[in-house]
Short mmCIF file of C-alpha atoms in Angstrom, two decimals:
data_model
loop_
_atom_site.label_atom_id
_atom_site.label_comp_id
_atom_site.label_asym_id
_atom_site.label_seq_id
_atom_site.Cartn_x
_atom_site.Cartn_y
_atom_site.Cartn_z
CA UNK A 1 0.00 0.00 0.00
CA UNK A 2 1.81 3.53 -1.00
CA UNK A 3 1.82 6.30 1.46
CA UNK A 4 -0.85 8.50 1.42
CA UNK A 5 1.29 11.57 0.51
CA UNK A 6 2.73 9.90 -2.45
CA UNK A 7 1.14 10.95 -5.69
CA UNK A 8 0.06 8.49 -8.03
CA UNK A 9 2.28 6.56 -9.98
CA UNK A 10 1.98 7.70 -13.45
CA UNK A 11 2.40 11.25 -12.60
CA UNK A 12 4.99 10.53 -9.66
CA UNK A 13 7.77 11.59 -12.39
CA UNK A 14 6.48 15.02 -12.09
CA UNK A 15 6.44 15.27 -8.18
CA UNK A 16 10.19 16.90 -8.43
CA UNK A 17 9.62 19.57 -11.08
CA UNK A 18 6.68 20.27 -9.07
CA UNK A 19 8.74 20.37 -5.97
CA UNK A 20 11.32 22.58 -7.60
CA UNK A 21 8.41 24.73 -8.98
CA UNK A 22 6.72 25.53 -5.92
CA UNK A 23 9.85 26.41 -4.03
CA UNK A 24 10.56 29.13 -6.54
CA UNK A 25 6.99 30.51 -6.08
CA UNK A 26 7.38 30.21 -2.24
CA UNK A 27 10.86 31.94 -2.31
CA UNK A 28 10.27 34.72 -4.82
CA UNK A 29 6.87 35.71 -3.23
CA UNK A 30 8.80 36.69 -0.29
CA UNK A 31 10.64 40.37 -1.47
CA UNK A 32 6.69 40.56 -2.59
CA UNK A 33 5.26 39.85 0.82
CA UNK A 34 7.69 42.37 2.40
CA UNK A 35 5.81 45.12 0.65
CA UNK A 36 2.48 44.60 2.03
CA UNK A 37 4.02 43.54 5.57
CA UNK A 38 5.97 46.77 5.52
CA UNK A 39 3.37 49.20 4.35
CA UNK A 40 1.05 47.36 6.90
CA UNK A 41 3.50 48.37 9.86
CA UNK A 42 3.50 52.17 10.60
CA UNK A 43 6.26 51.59 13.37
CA UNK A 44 8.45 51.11 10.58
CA UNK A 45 8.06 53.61 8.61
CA UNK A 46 10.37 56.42 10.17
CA UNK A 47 13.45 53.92 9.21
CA UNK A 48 12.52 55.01 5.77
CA UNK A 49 11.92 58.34 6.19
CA UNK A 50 15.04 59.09 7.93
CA UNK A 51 17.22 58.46 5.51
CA UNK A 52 14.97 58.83 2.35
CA UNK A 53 16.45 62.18 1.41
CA UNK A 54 19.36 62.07 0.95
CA UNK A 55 19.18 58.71 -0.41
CA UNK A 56 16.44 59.71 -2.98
CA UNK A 57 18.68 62.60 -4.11
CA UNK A 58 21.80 60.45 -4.62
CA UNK A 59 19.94 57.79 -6.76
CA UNK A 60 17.91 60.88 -8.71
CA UNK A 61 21.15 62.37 -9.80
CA UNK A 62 22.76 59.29 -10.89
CA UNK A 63 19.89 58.12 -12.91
CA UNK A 64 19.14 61.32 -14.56
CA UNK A 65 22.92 61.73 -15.02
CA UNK A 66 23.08 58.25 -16.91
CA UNK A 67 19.77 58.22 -18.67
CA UNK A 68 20.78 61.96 -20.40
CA UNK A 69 24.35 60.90 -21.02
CA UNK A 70 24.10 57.09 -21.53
CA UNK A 71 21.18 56.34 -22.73
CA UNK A 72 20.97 57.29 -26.39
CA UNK A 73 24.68 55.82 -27.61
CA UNK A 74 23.81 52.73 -25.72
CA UNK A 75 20.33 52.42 -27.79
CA UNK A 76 21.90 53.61 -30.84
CA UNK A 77 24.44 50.42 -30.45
CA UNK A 78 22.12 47.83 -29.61
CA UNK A 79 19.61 49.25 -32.04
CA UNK A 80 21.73 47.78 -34.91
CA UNK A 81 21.81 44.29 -33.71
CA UNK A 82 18.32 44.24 -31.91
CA UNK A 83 15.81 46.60 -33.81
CA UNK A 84 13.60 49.13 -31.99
CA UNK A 85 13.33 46.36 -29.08
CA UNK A 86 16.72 47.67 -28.51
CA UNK A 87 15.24 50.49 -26.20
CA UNK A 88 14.69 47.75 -23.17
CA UNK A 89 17.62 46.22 -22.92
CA UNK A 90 19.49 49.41 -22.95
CA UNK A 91 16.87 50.59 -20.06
CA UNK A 92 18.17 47.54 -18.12
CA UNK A 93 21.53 48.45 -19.13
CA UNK A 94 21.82 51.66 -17.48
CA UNK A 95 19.80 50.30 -14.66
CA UNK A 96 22.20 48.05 -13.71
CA UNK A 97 24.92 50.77 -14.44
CA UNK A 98 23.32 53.20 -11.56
CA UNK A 99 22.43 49.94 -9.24
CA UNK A 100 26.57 49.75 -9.45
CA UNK A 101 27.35 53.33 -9.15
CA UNK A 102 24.71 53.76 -5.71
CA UNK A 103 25.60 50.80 -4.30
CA UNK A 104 29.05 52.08 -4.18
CA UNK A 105 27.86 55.56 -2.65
CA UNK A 106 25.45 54.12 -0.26
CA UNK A 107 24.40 50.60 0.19
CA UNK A 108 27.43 49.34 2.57
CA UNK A 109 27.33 53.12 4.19
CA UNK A 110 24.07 54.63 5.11
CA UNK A 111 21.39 51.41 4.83
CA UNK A 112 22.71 48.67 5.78
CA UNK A 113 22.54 49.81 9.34
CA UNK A 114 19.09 50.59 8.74
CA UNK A 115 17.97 47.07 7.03
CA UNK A 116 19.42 45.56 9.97
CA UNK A 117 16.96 46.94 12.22
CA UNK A 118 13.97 46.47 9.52
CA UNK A 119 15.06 42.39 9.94
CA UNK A 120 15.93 42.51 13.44
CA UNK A 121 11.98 44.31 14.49
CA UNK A 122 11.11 42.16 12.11
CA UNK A 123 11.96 39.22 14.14
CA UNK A 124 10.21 40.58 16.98
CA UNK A 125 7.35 40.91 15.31
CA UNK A 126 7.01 37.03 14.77
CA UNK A 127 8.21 36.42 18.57
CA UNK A 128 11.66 35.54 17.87
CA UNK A 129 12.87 37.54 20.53
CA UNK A 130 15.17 34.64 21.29
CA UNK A 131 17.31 35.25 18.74
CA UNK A 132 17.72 38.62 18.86
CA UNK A 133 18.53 39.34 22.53
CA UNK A 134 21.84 38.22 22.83
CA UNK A 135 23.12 40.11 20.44
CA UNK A 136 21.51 43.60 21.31
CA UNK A 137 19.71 45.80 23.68
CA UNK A 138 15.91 45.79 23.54
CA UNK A 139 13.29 47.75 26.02
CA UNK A 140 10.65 45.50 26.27
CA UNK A 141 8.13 47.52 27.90
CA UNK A 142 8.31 49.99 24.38
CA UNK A 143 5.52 50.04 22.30
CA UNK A 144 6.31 48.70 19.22
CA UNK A 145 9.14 46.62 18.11
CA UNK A 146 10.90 49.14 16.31
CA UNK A 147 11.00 51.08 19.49
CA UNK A 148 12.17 47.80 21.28
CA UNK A 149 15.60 47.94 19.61
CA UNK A 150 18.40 49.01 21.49
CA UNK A 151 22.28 49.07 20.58
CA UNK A 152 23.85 45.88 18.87
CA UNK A 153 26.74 44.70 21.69
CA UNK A 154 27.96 42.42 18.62
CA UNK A 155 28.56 43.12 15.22
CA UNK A 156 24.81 43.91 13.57
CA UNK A 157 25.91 43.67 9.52
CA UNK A 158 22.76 42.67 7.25
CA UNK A 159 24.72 42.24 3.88
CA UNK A 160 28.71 42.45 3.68
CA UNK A 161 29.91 44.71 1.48
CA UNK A 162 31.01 42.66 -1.52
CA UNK A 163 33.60 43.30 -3.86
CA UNK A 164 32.46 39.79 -6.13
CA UNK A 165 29.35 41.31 -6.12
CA UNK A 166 29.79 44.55 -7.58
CA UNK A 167 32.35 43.11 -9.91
CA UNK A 168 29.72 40.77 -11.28
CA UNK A 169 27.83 43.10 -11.87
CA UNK A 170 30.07 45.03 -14.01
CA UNK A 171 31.10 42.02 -15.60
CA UNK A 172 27.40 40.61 -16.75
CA UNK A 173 26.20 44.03 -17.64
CA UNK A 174 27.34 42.99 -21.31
CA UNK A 175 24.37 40.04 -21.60
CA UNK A 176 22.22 42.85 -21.87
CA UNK A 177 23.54 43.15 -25.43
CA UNK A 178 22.48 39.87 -26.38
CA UNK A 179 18.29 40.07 -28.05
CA UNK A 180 15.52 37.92 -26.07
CA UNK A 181 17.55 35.96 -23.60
CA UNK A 182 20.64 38.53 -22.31
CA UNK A 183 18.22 40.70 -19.75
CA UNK A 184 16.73 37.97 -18.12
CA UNK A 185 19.96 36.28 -17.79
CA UNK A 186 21.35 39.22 -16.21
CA UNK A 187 18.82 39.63 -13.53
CA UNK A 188 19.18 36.13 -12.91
CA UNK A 189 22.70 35.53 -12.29
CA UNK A 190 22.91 38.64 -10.69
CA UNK A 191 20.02 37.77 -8.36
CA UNK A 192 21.16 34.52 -7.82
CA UNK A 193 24.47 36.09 -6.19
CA UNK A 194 21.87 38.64 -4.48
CA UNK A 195 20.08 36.43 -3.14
CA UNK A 196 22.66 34.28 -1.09
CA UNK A 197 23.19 37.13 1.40
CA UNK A 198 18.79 37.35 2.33
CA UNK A 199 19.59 35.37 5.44
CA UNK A 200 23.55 36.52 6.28
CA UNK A 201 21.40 38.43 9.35
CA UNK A 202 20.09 35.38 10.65
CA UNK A 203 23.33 33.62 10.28
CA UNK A 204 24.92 35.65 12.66
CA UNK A 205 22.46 35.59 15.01
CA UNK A 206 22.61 32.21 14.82
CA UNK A 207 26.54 32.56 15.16
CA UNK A 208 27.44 30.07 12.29
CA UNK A 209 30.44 29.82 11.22
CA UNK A 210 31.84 30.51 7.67
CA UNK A 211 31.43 26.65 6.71
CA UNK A 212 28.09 25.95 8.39
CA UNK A 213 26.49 29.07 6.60
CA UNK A 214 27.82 27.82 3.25
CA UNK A 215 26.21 24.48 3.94
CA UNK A 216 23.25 26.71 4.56
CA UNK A 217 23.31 28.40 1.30
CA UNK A 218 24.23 25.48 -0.63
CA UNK A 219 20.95 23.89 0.91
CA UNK A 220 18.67 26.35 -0.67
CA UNK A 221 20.84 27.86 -3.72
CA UNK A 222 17.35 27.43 -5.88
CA UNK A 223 15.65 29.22 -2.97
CA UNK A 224 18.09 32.20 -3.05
CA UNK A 225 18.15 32.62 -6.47
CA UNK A 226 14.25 33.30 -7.41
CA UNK A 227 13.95 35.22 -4.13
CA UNK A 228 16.96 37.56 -5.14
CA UNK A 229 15.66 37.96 -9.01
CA UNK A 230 12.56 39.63 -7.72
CA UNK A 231 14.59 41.36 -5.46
CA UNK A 232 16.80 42.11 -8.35
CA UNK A 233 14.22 43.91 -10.48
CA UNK A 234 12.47 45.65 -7.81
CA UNK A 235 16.02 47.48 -7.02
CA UNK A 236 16.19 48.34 -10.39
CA UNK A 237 13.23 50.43 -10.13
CA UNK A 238 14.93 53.90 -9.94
CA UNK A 239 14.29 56.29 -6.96
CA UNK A 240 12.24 53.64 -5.17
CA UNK A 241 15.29 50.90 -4.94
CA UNK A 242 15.94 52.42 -1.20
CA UNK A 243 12.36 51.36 -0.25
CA UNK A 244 12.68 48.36 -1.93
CA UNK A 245 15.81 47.20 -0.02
CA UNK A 246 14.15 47.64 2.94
CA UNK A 247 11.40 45.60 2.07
CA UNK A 248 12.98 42.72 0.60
CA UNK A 249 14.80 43.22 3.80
CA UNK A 250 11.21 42.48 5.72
CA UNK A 251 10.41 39.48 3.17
CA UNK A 252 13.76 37.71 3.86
CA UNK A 253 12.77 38.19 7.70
CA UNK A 254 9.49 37.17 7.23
CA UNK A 255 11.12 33.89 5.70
CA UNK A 256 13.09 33.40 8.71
CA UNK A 257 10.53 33.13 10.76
CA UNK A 258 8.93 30.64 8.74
CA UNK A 259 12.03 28.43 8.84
CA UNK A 260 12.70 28.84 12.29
CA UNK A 261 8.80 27.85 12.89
CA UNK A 262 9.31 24.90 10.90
CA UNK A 263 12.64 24.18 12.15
CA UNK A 264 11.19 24.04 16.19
CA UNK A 265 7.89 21.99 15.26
CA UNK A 266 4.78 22.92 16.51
CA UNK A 267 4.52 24.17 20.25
CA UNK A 268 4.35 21.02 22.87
CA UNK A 269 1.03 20.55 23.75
CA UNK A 270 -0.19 21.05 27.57
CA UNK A 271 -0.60 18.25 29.48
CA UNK A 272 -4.40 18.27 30.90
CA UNK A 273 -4.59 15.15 32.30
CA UNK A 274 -2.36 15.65 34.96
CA UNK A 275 -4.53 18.97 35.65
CA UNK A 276 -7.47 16.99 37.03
CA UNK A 277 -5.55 14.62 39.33
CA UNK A 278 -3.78 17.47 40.78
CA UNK A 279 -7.43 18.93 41.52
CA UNK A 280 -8.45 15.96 43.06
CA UNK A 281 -5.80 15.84 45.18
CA UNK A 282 -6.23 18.71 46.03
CA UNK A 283 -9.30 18.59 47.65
CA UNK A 284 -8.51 15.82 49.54
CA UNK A 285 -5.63 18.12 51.65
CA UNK A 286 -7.46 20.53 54.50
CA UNK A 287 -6.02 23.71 56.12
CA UNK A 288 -4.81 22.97 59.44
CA UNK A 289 -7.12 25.85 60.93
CA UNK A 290 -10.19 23.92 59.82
CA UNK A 291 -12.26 21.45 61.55
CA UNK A 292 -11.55 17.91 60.27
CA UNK A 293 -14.12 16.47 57.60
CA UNK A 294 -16.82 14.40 59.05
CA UNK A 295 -16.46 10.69 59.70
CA UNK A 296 -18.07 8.35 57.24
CA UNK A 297 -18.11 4.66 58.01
CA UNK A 298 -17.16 3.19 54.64
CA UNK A 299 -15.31 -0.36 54.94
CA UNK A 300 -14.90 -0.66 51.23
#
């Protein structure tokens, strides 16, 4: 008799795609869930505005910058081998050139300080205080978890600054020159890279070490690479990539706490049948200061 999870034999070939399938949906639907969960969350809202500024004016002026200087001899050069459809690559191509040049100016400066308090309230949120205490200050009796979070006492990084990424970047910016199958493949192996530093965070607060959070990543490379493709394309979006960050940020955390829930099982249930013998005897025990029960001649 087959298990009752198994699906039926002539389509069991397909149980592995469809494995491999839905753990791309699950993944990538995270950066998407981090939207909604962030907008939902007021508390965390002046994290954003804080730094939104000067942030907004940095990636303004290098986008404008590009898209009046770069813009037309890149189209005009991929125009010849691609046609008017040249005008989207070369959009993704100067994308990808700003999403170098800011995170160089600000992503391993000014946010990541920031998205490690979005993943760390986060976290809280989903009552994985646990994991965050050791490793900073929080004032429980604040009102929100945002509000909670005190100083790190150990070293609070969300995403290393990464030479291999940004030199990846630079490197793969040229697929973008070949028609149909060059963008996606940039965002893809770009995202794929992306995507292996989601849960660096949670790593540390886990205090792996360097070879137990490779065995990590290797575990869920597929994972990691369809959640950091839609991560990839929603930083590409100019002026809103800052928001964007810190919402993926939120998704990744959100998917931490749905490992970490699967990882610990279900909470043990509580014992009630202990809870009635303990009544009974109980009852059976009198104060000292009160009279004695009355005397009942039963032999049995």
């Amino acid at each position: 008799m087959e298990p009752p999870n198994r699906l039926p034999r002539p389509i069991r070939p397909l149980e592995r795609p469809a494995s491999y399938v839905s753990r791309a949906f699950v993944a990538a639907s995270y950066p998407l869930r981090g939207i909604y969960y962030f907008l939902r969350h007021p508390a965390y809202y002046p994290l954003f505005l804080s730094r939104l500024l000067p942030l907004s004016i940095i990636s303004f002026l290098v986008y404008m910058i590009l898209f009046t200087f770069a813009f037309l001899p890149q189209f005009a050069f991929l125009a010849i081998f691609h046609g008017w459809g040249a005008w989207i690559n070369a959009v993704v191509l100067v994308l990808g050139e700003g999403l170098v040049i800011i995170q160089g100016l600000f992503e391993g400066f000014f946010v990541d300080e920031c998205r490690v308090d979005v993943f760390d309230a986060t976290l809280l949120d989903n009552g994985l205080d646990g994991l965050v205490t050791p490793h900073r200050l929080l004032f429980l009796d604040a009102p929100n978890s945002v509000k909670k979070l005190g100083k790190p006492t150990t070293s609070a990084v969300y995403q290393p600054w990464s030479l291999i990424q940004i030199v990846e970047l630079i490197v793969f910016l040229p697929l973008n020159l070949i028609p149909y199958v060059g963008t996606p493949a940039f965002i893809i192996i770009t995202g794929a890279r992306l995507g292996t530093f989601a849960h660096y965070r949670w790593f540390e607060l886990r205090g792996l070490t360097k070879k137990e959070r490779k065995a990590e990543i290797r575990s869920r490379m597929w994972d990691y690479t369809w959640f950091g493709t839609i991560a990839m394309i929603l930083e590409l979006i100019p002026i809103l990539s800052f928001f964007f960050l810190l919402t993926s940020t939120t998704g990744a955390a959100l998917w931490t706490a749905k490992l970490e829930q699967k990882a610990r099982g279900p909470p043990a249930p509580t014992s009630s049948s202990s809870a009635p013998a303990a009544t009974a005897g109980d009852s059976q025990e009198h104060d000292p200061d009160e009279p004695p029960p009355p005397y009942v001649d039963n032999p049995v």
